[in-house]
Structures are given as C-alpha cells and as structure tokens.
Coordinates of C-alpha atoms in Angstrom, one line a residue:
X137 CA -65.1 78.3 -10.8
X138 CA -68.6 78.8 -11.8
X139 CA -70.8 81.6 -10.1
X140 CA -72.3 79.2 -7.8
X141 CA -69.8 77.6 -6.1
X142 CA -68.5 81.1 -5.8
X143 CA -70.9 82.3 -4.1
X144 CA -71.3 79.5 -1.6
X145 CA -67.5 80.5 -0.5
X146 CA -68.0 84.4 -0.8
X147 CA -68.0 84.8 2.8
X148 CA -66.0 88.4 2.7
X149 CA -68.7 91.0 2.0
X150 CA -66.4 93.8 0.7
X151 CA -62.4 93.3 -0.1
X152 CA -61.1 96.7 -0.9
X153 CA -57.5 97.0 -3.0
X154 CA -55.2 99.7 -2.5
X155 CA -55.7 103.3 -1.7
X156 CA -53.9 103.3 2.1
X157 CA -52.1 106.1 3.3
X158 CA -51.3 109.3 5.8
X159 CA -52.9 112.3 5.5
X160 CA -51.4 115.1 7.3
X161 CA -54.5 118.0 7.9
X162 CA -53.7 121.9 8.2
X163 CA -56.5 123.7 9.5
X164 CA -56.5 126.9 7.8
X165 CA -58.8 130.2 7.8
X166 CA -59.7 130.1 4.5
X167 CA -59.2 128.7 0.9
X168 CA -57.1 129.8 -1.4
X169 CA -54.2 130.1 1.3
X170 CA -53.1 134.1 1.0
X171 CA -49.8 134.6 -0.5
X172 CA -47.7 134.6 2.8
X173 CA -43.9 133.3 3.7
X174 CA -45.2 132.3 6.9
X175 CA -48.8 131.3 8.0
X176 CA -49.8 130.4 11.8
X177 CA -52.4 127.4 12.2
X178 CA -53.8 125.0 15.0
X179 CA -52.3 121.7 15.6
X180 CA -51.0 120.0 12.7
X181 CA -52.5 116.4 12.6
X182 CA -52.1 113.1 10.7
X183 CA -54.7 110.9 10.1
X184 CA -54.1 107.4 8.4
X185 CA -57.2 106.5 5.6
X186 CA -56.9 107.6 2.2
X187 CA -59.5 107.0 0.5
X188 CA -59.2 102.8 0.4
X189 CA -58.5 103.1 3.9
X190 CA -61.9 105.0 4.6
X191 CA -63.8 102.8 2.1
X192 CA -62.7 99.6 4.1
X193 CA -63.2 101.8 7.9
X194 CA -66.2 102.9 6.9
X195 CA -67.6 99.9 5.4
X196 CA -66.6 98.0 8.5
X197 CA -68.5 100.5 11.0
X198 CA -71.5 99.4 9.4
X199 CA -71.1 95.6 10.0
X200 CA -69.8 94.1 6.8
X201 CA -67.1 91.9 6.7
X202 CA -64.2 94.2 5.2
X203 CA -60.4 93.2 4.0
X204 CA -58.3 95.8 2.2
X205 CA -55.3 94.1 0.6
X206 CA -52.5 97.0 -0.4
X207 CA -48.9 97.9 -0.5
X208 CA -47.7 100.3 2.3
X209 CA -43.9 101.3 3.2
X210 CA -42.1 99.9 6.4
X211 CA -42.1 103.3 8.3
X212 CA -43.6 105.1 10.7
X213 CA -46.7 106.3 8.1
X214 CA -46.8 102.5 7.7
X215 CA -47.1 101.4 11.2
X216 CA -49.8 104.1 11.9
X217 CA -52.1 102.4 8.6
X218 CA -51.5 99.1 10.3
X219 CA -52.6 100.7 14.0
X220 CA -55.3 102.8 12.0
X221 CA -57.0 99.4 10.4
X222 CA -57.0 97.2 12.9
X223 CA -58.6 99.4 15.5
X224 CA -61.6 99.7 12.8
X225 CA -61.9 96.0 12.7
X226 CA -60.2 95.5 8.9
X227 CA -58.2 92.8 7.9
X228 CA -55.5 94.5 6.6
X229 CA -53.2 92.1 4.3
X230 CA -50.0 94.2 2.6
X231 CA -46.9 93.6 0.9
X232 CA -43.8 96.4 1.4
X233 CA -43.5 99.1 -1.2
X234 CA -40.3 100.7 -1.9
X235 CA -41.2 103.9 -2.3
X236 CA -42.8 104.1 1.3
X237 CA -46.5 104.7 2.4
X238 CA -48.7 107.3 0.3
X239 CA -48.8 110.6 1.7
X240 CA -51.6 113.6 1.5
X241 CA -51.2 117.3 2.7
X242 CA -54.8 118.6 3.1
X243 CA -55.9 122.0 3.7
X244 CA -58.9 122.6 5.5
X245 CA -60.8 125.4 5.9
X246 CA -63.4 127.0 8.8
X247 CA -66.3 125.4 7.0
X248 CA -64.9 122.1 6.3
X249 CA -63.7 122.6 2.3
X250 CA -60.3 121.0 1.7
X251 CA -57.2 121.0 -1.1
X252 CA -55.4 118.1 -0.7
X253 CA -51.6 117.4 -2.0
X254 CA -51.8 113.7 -2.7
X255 CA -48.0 111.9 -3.2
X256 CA -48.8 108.8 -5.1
X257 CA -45.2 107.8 -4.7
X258 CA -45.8 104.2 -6.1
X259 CA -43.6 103.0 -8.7
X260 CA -44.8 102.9 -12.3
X261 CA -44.2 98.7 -12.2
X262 CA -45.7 98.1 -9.2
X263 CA -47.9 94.8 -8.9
X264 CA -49.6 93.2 -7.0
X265 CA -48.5 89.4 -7.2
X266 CA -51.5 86.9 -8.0
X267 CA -50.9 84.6 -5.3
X268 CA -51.2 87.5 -3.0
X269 CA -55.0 88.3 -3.6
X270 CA -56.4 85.3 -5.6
X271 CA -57.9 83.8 -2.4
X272 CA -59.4 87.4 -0.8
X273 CA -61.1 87.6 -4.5
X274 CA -63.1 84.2 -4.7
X275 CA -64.4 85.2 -0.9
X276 CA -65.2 88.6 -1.9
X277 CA -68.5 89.8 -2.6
X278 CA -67.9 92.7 -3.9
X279 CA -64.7 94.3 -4.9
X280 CA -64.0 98.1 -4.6
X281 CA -60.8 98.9 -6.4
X282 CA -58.9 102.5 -5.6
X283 CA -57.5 104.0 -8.6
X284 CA -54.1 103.3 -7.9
X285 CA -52.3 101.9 -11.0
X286 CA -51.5 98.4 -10.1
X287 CA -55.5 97.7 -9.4
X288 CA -56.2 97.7 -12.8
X289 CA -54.1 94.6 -13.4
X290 CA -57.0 92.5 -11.2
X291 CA -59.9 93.1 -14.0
X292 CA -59.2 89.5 -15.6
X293 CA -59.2 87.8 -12.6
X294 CA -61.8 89.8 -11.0
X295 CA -63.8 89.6 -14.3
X296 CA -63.0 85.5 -14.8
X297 CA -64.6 85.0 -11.3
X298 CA -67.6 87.2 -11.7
X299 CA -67.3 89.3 -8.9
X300 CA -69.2 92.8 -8.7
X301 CA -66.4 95.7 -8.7
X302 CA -66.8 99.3 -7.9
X303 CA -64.5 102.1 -8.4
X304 CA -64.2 105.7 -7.2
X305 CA -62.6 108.1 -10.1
X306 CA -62.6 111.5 -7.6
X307 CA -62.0 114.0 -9.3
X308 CA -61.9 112.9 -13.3
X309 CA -62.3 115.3 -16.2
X310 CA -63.4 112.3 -18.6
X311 CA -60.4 112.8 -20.2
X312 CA -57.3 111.5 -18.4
X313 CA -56.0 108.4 -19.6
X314 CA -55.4 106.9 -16.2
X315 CA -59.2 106.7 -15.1
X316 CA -60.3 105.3 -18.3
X317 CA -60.0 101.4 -17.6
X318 CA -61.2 102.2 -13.9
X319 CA -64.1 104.1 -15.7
X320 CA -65.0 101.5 -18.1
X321 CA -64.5 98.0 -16.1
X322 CA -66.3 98.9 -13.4
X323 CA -69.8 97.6 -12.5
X324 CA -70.8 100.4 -10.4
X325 CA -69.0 104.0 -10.7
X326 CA -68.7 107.0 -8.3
X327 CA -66.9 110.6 -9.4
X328 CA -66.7 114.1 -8.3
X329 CA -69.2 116.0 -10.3
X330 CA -66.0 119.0 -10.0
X331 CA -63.9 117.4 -12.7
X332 CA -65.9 117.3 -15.6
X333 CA -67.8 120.5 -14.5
X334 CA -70.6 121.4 -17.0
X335 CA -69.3 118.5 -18.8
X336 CA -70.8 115.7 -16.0
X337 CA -73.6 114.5 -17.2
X338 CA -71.9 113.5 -21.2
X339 CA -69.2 111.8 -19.1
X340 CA -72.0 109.6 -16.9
X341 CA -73.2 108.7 -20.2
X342 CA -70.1 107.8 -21.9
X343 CA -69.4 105.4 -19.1
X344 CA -72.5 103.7 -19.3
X345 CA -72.3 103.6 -23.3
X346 CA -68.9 102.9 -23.6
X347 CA -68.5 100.7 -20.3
X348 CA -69.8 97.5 -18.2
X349 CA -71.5 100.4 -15.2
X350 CA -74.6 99.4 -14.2
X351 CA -74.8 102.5 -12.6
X352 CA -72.5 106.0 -12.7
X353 CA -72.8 108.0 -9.5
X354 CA -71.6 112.0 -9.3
X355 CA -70.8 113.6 -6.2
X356 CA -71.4 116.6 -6.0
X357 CA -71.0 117.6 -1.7
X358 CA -73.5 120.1 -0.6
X359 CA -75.0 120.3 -3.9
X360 CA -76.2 116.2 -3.3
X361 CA -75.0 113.7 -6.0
X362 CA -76.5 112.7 -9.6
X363 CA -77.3 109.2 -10.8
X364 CA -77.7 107.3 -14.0
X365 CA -78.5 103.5 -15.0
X366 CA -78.6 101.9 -17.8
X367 CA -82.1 101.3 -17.7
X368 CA -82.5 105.0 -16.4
X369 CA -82.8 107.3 -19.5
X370 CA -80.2 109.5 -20.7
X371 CA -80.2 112.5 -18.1
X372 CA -78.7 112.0 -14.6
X373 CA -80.9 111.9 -11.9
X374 CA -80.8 114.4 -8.6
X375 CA -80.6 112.8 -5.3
X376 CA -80.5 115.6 -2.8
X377 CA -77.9 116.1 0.2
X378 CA -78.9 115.3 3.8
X379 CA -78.1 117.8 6.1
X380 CA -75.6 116.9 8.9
X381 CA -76.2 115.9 12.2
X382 CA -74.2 118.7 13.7
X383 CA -71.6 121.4 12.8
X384 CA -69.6 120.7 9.7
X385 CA -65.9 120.5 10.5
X386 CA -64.0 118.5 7.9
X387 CA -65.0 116.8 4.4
X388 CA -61.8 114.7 4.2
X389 CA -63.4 111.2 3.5
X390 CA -67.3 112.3 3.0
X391 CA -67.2 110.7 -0.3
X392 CA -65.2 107.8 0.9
X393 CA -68.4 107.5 3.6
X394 CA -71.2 107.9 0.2
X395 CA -69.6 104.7 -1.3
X396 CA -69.7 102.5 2.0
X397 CA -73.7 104.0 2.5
X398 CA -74.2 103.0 -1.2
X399 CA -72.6 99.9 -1.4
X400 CA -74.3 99.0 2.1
X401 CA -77.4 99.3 0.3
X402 CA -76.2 97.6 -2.7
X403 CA -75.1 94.6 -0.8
X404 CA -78.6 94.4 0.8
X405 CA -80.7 94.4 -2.7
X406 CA -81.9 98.0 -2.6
X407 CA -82.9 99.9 -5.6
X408 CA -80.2 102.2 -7.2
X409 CA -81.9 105.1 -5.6
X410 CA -82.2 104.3 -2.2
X411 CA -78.0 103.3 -2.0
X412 CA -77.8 106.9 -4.0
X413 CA -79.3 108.3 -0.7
X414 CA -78.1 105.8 2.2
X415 CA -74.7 107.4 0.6
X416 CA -75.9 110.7 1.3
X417 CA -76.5 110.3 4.6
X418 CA -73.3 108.4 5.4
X419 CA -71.4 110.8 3.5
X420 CA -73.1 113.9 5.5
X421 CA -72.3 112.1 8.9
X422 CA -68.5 111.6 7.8
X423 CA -68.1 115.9 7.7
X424 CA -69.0 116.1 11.4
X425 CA -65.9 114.7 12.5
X426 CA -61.6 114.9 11.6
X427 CA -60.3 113.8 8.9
X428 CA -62.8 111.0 8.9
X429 CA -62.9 109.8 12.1
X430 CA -66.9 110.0 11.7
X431 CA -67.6 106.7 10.8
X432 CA -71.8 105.7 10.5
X433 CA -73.3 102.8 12.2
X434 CA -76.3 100.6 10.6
X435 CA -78.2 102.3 13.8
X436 CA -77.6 106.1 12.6
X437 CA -78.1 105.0 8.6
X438 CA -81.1 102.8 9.4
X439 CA -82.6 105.7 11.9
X440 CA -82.6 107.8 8.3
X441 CA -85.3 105.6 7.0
X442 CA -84.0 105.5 3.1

C-alpha cells in the first residue's frame, strides 16, 4: 500500500496497542510506607487505565478518534476495562489472555506522589495475531505502542505501512534490554527523566543517534519535561511545568495525560515545542483528579493558549 492511498483510508486518528489494566490506589500519609504490620488508610479504590488505557481515555477526551486493541483476562478486572473504555468513548477491540488482566498496587501519598506495584502477568509468547490488528493499522494515523512485550512484534507491519509510532519507556535507565527496540523504533519517544537520573540527557541522545526518534521527550513531573530533535542540537531543551488548576491529589496517569496533550498537537502540525507544552498542561490537569479520572478537553488545552 503506498503512503497515499494510506492516508486517504487513515480515518482512525490514534490506535493505541496494549497497556490495559486495574490499578488498585492506597491513599497513604506519606512515602516510604513506615515499617508497620498493620497500617490504617481511606477507602481502597480500583481504577481501570494503565497507562494504554489512559493514553486511549485521554486522547479520546480531546476529540480524536481513538481505538486501543489489547489482551485483557475474562474476569472481573476485565469487565471493569471493558466498562472503563467504553464510557470514555474508545473502541476497545481485545483478545482473552490467560494469565488474566494486568494488575497495579499504587501508593499514593498527601501530595499526590505515588509507588506503584505493576503485575505484568502476560506470558513471555504472547502475540498478538496479524489478522487481529492489520485493519486498525492501515486506518491509523498514528500508532502509540505500550511497552508490553508482544507490541514490539508490530514494527514490520507498522514500519511497511508507514505509520507514525510513539512509545512511552516510563521509567528506563537506558540500559534494560526490554525498552531498547521500543527506544529505537519509535518515531517519537517519551521517558521518565527518574530512570536514567543524571544520566538523561546521554540517553535522549543515544536515542536520537542510535534510533528512527524524531523527537525524545523526558518527563520530569514538577520539575517540567526536557526535549531533543534531531535537528535540535545536542543538549535537551527545558519546557517548564504548568501549574495545576487546583489542589494536586493524585499523579497516577499525569504522564499518560503529557502524551495525549503532545500527540494532540502533533496530530494538528504544531512545532515540537508547542506539543512539549500542550503535554504539560494536559499532564498538570490529569493530578487534579483520582487515579486519572481528570481527563482535558480541547476547551481547557485550547484556553492555555500554547
């Protein structure tokens, strides 16, 4: 299929692949948890998203067309993914896993910081069949793949048809294994700036030297996030945080929120920049609510005038 008879057809504006789950949120005084055989804490709740989930959610509160293709387990953390997405508006296509839904514990603290458990649960064989996501691809857009393992098998095909892909690698140190494919197929690239630590800014540039990344984005939550292009120059660029719109009470899916304001502004033809800080400002909204239940409109991330 050539790229212009794709993108006649491309009628999807984001399809997101894999990252669904439950996270289960304990509200606690402070982090790290004291030492303690028994600890009292508010309400326990769960909250389906992960951070494919959000990316698709979030995406879809600001008016592109969304579809997140994953495997999820027939149980109850199943049903309430399935609830969860089609109350956002997502088309939601999934195939059963074995192993059951993903599962997060996340501990979150009076000002919003979090720890999170995260069961991957998937099993190391796991794919996703071709038949199963060929079709969402040649409608797609733009592709944002969660680092689950199986993604990384839909590069060719994703590469073949000449679709735009994006990748979130959390938390990477530049060094795991795992992220490295994720890391160096992607088109446009988002990280913690926590994992590497001092190391950041040699691990944005070894993406973009060693890699397709038109752009490598480091998040780094209060502190705003850095950028680098290719055609940027060799030291990461600052894009300050935007302060929230009220009280901070959770930062469960604030990054998940950045990458739907950046690739909003991708998808719309802004400069590198500007999506750096539309991200901002959707990822400041998201800590205003629970465990991500803050989603940004186009109104609020327009009203910001990026």
């Amino acid at each position: 299929m050539s790229a212009a008879q794709r993108t006649v057809r491309a009628d999807l504006d984001v399809l997101v692949i894999g990252g669904s789950g439950v996270d289960t949120v304990v509200r606690v005084g402070s982090l790290p948890v004291p030492l303690a055989d028994s600890v009292g804490v508010p309400p326990i709740t769960e909250w389906p998203g992960h951070t494919g989930g959000n990316v698709a959610l979030g995406c879809r509160a600001l008016g592109l067309g969304v579809a997140l293709l994953d495997f999820i387990g027939d149980d109850r953390p199943g049903t309430l993914v399935r609830e969860r997405l089609a109350e956002g508006g997502v088309d939601f296509a999934h195939l059963i896993s074995p192993s059951g839904t993903r599962r997060a514990v996340n501990l979150v603290d009076a000002t919003g910081r979090r720890m999170s458990f995260y069961d991957a649960r998937d099993p190391g064989d796991l794919r996703m069949p071709r038949d199963f996501y060929l079709s969402h691809l040649r409608r797609a857009r733009h592709v944002h793949l969660s680092i689950v393992d199986f993604a990384r098998f839909l590069y060719d095909d994703i590469a073949e048809l000449g679709v735009p892909v994006s990748t979130d690698l959390h938390d990477w140190d530049g060094v795991d294994d795992h992220h490295r494919e994720f890391a160096l197929r992607s088109d446009v690239v988002f990280l913690s700036a926590a994992g590497a630590g001092e190391r950041i800014a040699s691990v944005m540039r070894e993406i973009l030297r060693e890699g397709r990344a038109e752009a490598v984005i480091a998040t780094a939550g209060a502190g705003g996030s850095y950028l680098m292009t290719r055609d940027g120059g060799r030291t990461p660029r600052p894009i300050p945080a935007t302060a929230p719109p009220g009280p901070v009470v959770d930062s469960n899916g604030a990054g998940d929120a950045f990458v739907c304001g950046f690739l909003y502004g991708r998808l719309a033809g802004r400069a590198a920049e500007d999506c750096a800080r539309l991200g901002a400002v959707a990822g400041a909204y998201a800590c205003t609510g629970r465990g991500g239940s803050a989603l940004i409109g186009p109104g609020e991330l327009a009203a910001a005038q990026v």
